CSV table of N, CA and C in Angstrom, one decimal:
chain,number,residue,atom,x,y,z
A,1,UNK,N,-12.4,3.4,7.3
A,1,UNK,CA,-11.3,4.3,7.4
A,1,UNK,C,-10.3,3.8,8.4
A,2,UNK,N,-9.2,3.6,7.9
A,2,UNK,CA,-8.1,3.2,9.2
A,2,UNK,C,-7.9,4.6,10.3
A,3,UNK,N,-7.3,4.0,11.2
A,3,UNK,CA,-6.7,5.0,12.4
A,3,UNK,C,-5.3,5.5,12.0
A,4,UNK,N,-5.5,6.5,11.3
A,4,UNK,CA,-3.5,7.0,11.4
A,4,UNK,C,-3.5,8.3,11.8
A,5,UNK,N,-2.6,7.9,12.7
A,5,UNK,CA,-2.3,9.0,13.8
A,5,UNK,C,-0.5,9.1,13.4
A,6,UNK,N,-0.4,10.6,13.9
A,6,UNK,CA,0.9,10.7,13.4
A,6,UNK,C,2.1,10.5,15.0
A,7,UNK,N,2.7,10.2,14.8
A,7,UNK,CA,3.4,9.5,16.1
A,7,UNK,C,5.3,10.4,15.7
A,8,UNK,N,5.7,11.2,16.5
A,8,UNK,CA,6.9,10.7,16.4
A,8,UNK,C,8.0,9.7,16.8
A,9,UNK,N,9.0,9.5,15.5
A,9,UNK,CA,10.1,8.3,15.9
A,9,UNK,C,11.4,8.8,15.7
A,10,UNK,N,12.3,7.9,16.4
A,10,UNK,CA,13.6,8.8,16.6
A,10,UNK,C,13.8,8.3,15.1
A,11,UNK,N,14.7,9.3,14.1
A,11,UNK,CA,15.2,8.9,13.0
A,11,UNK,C,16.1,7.6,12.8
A,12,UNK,N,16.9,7.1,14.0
A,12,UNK,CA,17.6,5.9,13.5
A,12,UNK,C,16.8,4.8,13.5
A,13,UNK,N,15.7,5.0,14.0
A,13,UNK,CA,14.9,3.6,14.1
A,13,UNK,C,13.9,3.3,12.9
A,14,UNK,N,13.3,4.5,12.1
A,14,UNK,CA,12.8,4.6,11.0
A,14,UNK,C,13.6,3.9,9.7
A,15,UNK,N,13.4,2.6,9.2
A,15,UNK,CA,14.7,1.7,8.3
A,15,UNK,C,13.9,1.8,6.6
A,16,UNK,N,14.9,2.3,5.9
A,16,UNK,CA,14.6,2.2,4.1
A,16,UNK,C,14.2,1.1,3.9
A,17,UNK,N,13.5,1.0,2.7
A,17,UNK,CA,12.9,-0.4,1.5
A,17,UNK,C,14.0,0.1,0.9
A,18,UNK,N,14.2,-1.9,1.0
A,18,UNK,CA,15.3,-2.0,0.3
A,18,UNK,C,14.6,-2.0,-1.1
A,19,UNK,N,13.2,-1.8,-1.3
A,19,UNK,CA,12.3,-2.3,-2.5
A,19,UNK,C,12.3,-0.7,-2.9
A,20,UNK,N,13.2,0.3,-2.5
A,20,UNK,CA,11.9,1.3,-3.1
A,20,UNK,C,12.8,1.9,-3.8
A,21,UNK,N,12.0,1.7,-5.3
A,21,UNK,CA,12.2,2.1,-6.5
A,21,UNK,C,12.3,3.4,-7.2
A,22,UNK,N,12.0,4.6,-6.3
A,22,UNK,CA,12.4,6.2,-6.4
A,22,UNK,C,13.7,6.3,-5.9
A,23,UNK,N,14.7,7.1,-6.8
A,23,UNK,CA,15.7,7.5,-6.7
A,23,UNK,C,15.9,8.9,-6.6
A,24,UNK,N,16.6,9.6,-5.7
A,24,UNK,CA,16.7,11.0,-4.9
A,24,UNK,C,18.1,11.6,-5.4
A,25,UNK,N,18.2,12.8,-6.1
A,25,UNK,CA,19.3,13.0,-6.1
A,25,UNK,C,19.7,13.9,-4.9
A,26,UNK,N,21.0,13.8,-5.0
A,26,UNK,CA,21.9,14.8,-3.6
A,26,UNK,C,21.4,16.4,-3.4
A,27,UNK,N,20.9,16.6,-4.9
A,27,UNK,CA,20.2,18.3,-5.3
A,27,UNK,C,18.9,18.3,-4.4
A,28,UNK,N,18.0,17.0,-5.0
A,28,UNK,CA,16.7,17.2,-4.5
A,28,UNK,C,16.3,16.7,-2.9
A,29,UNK,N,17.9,15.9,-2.1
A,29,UNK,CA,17.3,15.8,-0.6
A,29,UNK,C,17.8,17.4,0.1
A,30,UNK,N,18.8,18.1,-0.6
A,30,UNK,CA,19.1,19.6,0.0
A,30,UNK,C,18.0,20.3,-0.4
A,31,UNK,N,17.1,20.3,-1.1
A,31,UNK,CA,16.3,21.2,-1.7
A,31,UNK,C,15.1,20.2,-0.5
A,32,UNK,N,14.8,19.4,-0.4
A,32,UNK,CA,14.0,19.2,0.7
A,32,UNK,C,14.5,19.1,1.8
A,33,UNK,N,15.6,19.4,2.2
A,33,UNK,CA,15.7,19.6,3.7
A,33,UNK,C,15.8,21.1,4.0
A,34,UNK,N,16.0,22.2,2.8
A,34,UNK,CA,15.6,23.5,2.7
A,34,UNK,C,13.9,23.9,3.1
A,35,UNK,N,13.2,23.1,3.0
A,35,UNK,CA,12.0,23.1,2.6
A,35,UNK,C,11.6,22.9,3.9
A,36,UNK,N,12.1,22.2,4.5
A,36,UNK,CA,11.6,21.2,6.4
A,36,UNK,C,12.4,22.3,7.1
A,37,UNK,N,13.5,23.1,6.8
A,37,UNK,CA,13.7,24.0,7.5
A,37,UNK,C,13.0,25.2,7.2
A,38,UNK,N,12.8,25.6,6.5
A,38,UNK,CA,11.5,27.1,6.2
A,38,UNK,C,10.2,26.9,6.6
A,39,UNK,N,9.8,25.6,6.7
A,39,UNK,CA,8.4,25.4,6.8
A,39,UNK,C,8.3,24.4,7.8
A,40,UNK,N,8.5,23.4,8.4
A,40,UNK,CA,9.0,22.3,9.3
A,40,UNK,C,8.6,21.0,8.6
A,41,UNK,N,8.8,20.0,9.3
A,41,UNK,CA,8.6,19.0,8.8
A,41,UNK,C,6.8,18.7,9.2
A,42,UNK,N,6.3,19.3,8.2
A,42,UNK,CA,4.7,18.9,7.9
A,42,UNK,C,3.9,17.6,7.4
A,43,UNK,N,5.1,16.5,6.8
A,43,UNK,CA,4.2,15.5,5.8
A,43,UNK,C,4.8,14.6,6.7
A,44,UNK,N,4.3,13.9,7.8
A,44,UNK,CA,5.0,12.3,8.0
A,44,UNK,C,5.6,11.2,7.1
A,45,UNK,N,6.3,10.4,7.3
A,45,UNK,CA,6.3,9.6,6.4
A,45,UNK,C,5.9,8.5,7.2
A,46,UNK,N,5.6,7.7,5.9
A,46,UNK,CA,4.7,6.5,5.7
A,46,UNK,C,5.7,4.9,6.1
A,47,UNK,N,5.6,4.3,7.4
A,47,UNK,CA,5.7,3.0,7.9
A,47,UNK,C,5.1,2.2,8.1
A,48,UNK,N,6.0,0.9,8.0
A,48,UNK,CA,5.1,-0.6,8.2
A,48,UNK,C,4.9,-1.1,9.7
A,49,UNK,N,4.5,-2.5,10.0
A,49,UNK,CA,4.8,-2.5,11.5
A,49,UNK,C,6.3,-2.9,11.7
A,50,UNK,N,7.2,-2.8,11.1
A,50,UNK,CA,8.4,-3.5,11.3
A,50,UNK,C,9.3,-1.7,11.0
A,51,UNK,N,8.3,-0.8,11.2
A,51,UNK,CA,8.8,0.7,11.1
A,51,UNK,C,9.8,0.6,9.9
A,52,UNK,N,9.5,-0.1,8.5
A,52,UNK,CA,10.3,0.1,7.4
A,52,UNK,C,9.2,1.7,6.4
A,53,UNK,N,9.9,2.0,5.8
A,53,UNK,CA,9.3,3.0,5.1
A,53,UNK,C,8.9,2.3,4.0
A,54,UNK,N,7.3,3.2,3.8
A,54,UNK,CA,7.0,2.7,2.7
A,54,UNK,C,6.7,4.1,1.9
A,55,UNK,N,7.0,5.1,2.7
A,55,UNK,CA,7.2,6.5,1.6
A,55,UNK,C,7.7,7.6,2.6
A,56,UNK,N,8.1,8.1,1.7
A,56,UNK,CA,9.0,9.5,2.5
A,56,UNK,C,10.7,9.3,2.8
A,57,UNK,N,11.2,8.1,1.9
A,57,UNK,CA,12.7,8.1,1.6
A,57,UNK,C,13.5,9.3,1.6
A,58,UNK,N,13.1,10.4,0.8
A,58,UNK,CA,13.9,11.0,0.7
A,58,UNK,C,14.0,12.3,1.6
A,59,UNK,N,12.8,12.4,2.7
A,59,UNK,CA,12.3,13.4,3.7
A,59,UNK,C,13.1,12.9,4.8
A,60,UNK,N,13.2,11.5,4.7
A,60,UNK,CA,14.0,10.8,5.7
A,60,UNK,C,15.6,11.3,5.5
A,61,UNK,N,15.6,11.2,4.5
A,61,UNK,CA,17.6,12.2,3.9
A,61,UNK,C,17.6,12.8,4.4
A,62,UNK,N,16.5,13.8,3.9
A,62,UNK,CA,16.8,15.2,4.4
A,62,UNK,C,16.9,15.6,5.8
A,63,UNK,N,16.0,14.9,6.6
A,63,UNK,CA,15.7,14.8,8.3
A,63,UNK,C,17.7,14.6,8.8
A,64,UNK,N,18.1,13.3,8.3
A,64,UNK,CA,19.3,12.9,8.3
A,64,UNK,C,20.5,14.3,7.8
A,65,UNK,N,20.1,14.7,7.1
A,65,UNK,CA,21.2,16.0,6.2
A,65,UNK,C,21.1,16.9,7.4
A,66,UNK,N,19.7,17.5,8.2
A,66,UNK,CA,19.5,18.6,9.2
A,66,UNK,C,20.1,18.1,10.4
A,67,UNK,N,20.4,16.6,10.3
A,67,UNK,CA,20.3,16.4,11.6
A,67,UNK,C,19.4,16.0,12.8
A,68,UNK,N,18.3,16.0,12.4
A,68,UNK,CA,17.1,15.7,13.3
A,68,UNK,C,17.0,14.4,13.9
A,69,UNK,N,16.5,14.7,15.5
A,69,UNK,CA,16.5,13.3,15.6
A,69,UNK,C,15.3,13.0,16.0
A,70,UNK,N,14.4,13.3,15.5
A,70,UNK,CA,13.7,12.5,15.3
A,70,UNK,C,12.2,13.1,14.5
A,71,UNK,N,11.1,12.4,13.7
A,71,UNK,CA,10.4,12.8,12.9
A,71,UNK,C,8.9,12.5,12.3
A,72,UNK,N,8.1,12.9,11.7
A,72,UNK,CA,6.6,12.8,12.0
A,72,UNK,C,6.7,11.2,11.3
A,73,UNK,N,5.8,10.2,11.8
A,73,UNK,CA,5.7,8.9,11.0
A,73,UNK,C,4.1,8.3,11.2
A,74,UNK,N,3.7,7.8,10.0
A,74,UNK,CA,2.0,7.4,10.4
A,74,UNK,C,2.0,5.6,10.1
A,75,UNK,N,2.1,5.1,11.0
A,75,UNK,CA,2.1,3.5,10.6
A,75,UNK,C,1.0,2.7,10.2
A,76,UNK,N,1.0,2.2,8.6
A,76,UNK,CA,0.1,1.5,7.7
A,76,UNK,C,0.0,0.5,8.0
A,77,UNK,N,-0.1,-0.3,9.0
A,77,UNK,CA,-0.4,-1.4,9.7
A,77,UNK,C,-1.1,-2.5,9.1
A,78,UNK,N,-2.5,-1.6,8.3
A,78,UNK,CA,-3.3,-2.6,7.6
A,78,UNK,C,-3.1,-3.1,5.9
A,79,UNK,N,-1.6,-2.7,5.3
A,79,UNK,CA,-1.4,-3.3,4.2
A,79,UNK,C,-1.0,-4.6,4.3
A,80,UNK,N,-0.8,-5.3,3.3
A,80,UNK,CA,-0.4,-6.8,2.9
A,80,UNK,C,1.2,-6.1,2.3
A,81,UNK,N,1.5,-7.0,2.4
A,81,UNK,CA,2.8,-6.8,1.8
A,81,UNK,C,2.9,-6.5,0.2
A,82,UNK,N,2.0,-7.0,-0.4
A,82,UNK,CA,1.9,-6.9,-2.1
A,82,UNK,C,1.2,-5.1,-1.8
A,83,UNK,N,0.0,-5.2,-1.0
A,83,UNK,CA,-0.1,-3.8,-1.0
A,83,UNK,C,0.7,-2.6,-0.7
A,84,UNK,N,1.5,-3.4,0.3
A,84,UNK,CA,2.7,-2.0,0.3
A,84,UNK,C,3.4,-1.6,-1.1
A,85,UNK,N,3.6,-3.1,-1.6
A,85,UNK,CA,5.0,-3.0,-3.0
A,85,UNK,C,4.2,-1.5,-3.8
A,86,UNK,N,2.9,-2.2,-3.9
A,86,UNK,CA,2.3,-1.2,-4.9
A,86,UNK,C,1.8,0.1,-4.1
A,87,UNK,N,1.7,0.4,-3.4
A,87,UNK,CA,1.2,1.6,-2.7
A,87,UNK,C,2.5,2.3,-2.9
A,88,UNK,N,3.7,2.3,-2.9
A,88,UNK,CA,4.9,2.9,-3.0
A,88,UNK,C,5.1,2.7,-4.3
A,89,UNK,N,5.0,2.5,-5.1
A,89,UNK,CA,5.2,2.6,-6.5
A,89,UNK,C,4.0,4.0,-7.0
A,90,UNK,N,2.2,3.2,-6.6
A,90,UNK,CA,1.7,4.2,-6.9
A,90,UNK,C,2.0,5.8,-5.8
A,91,UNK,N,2.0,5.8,-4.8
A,91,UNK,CA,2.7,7.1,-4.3
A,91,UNK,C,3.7,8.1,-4.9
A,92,UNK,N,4.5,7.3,-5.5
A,92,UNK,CA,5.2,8.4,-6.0
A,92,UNK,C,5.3,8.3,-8.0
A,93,UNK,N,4.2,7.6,-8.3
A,93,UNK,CA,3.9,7.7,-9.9
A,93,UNK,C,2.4,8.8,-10.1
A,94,UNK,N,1.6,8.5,-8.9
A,94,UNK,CA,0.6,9.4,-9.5
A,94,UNK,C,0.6,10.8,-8.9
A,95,UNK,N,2.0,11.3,-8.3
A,95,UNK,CA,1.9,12.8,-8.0
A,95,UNK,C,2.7,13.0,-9.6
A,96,UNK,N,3.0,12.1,-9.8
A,96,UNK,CA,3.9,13.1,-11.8
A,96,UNK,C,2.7,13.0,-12.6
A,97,UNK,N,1.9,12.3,-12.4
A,97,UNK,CA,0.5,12.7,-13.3
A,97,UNK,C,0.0,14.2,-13.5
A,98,UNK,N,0.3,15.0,-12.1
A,98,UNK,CA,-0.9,15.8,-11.8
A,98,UNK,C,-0.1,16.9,-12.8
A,99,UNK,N,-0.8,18.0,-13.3
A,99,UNK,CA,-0.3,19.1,-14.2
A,99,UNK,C,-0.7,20.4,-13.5
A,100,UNK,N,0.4,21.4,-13.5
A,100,UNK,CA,0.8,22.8,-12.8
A,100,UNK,C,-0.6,23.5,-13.7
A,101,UNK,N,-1.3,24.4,-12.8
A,101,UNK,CA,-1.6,25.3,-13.7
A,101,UNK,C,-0.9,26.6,-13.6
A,102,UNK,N,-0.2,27.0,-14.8
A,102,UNK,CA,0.4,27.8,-15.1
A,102,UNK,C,0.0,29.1,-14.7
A,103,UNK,N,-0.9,29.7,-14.8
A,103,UNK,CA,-1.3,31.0,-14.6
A,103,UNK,C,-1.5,31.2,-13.4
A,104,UNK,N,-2.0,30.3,-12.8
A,104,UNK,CA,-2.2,30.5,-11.1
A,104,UNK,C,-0.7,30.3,-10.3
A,105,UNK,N,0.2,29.2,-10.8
A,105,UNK,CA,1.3,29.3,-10.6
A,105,UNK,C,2.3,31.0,-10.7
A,106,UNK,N,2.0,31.3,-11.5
A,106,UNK,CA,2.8,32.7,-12.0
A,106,UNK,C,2.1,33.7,-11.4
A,107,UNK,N,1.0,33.9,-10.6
A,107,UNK,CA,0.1,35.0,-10.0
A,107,UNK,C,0.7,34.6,-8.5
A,108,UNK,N,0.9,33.1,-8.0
A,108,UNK,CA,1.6,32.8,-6.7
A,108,UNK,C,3.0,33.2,-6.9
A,109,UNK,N,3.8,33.1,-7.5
A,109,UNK,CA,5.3,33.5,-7.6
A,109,UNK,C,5.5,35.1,-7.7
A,110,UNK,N,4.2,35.7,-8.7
A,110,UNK,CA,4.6,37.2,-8.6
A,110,UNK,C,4.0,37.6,-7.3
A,111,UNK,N,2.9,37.3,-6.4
A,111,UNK,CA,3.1,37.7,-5.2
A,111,UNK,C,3.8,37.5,-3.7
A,112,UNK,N,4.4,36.0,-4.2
A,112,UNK,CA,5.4,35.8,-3.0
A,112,UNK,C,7.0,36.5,-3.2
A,113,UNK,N,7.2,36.9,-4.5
A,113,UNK,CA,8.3,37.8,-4.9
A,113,UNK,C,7.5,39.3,-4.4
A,114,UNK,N,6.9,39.7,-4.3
A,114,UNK,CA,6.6,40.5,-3.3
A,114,UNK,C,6.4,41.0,-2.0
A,115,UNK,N,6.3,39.8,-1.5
A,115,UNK,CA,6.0,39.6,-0.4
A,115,UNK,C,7.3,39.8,0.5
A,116,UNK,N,7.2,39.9,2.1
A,116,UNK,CA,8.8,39.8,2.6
A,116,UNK,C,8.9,38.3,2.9
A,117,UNK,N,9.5,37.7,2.4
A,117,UNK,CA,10.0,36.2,2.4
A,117,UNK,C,11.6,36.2,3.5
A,118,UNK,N,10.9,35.0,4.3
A,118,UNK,CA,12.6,34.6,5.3
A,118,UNK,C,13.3,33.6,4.4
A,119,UNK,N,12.8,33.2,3.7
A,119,UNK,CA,13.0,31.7,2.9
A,119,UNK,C,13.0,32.6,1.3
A,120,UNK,N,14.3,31.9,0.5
A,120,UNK,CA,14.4,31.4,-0.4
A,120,UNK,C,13.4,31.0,-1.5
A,121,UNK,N,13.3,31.6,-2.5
A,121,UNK,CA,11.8,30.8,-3.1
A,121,UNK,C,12.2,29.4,-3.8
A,122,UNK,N,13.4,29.2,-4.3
A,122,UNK,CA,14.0,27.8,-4.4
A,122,UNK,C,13.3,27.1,-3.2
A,123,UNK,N,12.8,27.4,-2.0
A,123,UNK,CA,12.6,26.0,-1.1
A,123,UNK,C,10.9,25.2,-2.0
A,124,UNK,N,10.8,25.8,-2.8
A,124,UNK,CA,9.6,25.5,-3.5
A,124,UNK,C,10.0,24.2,-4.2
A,125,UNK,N,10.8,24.1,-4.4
A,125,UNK,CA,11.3,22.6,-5.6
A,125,UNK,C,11.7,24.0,-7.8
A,126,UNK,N,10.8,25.1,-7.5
A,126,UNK,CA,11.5,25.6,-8.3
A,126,UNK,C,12.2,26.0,-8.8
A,127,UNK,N,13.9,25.9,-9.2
A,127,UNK,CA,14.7,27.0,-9.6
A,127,UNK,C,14.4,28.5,-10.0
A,128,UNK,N,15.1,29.0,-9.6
A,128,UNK,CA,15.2,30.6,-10.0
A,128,UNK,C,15.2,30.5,-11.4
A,129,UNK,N,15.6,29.8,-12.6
A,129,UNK,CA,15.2,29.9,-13.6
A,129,UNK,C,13.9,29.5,-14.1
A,130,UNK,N,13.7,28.5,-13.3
A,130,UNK,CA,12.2,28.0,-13.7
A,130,UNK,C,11.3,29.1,-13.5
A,131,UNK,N,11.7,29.5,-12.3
A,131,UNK,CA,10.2,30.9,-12.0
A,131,UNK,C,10.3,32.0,-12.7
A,132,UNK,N,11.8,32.4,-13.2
A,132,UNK,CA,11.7,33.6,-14.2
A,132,UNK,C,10.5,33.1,-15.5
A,133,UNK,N,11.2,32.0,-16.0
A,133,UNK,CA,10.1,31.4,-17.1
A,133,UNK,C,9.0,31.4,-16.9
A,134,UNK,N,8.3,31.1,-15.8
A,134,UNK,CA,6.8,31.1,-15.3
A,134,UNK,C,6.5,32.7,-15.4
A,135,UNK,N,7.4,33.6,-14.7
A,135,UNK,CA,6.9,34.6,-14.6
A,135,UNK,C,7.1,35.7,-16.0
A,136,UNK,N,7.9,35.5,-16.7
A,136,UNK,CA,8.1,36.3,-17.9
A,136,UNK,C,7.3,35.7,-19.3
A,137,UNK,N,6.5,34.1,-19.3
A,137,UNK,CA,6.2,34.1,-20.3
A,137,UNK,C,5.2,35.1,-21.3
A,138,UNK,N,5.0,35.1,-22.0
A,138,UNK,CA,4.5,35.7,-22.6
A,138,UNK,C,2.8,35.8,-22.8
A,139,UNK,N,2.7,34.3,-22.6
A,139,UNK,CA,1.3,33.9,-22.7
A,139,UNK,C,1.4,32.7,-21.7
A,140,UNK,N,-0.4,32.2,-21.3
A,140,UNK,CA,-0.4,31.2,-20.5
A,140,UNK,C,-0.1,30.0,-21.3
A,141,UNK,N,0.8,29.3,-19.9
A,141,UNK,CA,0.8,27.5,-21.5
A,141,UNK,C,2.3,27.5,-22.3
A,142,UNK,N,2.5,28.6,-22.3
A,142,UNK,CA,3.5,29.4,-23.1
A,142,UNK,C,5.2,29.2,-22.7
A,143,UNK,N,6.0,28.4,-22.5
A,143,UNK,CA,7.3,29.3,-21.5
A,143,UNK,C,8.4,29.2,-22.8
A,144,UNK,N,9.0,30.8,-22.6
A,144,UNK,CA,9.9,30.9,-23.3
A,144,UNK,C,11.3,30.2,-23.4
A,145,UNK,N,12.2,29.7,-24.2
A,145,UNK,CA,12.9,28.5,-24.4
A,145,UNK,C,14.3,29.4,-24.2
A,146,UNK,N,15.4,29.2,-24.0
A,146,UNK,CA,16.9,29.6,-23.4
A,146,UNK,C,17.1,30.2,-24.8
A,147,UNK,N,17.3,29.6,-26.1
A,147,UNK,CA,17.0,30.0,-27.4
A,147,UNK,C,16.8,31.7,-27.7
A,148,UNK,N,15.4,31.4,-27.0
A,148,UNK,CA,14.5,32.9,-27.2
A,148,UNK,C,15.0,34.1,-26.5
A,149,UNK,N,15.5,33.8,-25.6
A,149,UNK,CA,15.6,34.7,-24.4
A,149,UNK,C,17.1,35.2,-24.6
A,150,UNK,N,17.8,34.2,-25.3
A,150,UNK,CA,19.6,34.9,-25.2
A,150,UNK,C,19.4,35.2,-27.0
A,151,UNK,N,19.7,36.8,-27.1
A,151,UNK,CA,20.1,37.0,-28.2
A,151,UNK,C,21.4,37.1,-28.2
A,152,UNK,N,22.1,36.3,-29.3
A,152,UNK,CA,23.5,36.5,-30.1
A,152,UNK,C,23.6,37.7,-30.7
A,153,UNK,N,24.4,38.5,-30.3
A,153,UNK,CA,24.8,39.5,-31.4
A,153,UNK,C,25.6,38.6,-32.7
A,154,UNK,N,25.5,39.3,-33.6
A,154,UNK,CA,26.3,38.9,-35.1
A,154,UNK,C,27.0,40.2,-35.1
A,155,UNK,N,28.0,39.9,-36.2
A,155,UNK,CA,29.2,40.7,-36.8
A,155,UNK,C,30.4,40.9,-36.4
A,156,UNK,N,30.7,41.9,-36.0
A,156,UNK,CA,32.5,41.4,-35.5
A,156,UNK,C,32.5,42.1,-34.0
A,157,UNK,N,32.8,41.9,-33.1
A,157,UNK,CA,32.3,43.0,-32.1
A,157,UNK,C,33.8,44.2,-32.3
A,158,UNK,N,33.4,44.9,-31.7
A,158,UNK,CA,34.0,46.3,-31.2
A,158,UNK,C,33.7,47.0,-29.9
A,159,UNK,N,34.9,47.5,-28.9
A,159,UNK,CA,35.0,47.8,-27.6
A,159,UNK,C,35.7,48.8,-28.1
């Protein structure tokens, strides 16, 4: 087992891969820097010894969007350089593997919609529409389609 300890570093000194192949939109570093402000910055990101990142690009945005100067980082010292390429490729290919379970998802959304929340449930990564979907489906497995959910009236209208 390596030694990773989480160290803070001032943000300007923390430098991007120029190699890294995940692309962030402007939606999803505000929706994670919503996320670092309701909850803090919890996940370090991942550096080399030359303090280049080798994950947490887009945490680093967001750090950058809040303003922060400075932020949690854990230094992987003991990769090769081929191991970095591929540790950042797989880092952010095998979290899209993993699959939501629906039902437990929609029992957490109907009790944090109950709950008194300071935060936004969007800081979750889910839209407000997504969670209605989760929460109105019909069945587990199930989510109803934009289609289903807007009925068109027919005929001529009258006011």
């Amino acid at each position: 087992m390596n030694d990773l300890r989480v160290e803070t570093r001032s943000v300007g000194t923390v430098l991007p891969s120029a190699r890294n192949t995940r692309k962030h939109s402007k939606k999803q570093i505000r929706q994670i820097a919503e996320s670092v402000r309701a909850f803090g910055f919890n996940w370090p990101v991942l550096v080399d010894e030359e303090n280049r990142l080798i994950a947490g690009h887009a945490r680093l945005e967001a750090a950058r969007l809040l303003g922060l100067s400075e932020i949690p980082v854990i230094s992987l010292v003991h990769l090769s350089e081929t191991e970095k390429r591929a540790f950042m490729i797989a880092d952010n290919r095998l979290a899209e593997k993993a699959e939501w379970d629906e039902e437990l998802l929609k029992i957490e959304f109907s009790e944090l919609l109950n709950a008194e929340l300071e935060f936004d449930l969007d800081v979750t990564g889910f839209d407000v529409p997504e969670i209605d979907t989760f929460l109105h489906a019909d069945h587990v497995g199930e989510t109803a389609t934009v289609e289903e959910e807007v009925r068109v009236p027919t005929g001529t209208p009258i006011s």
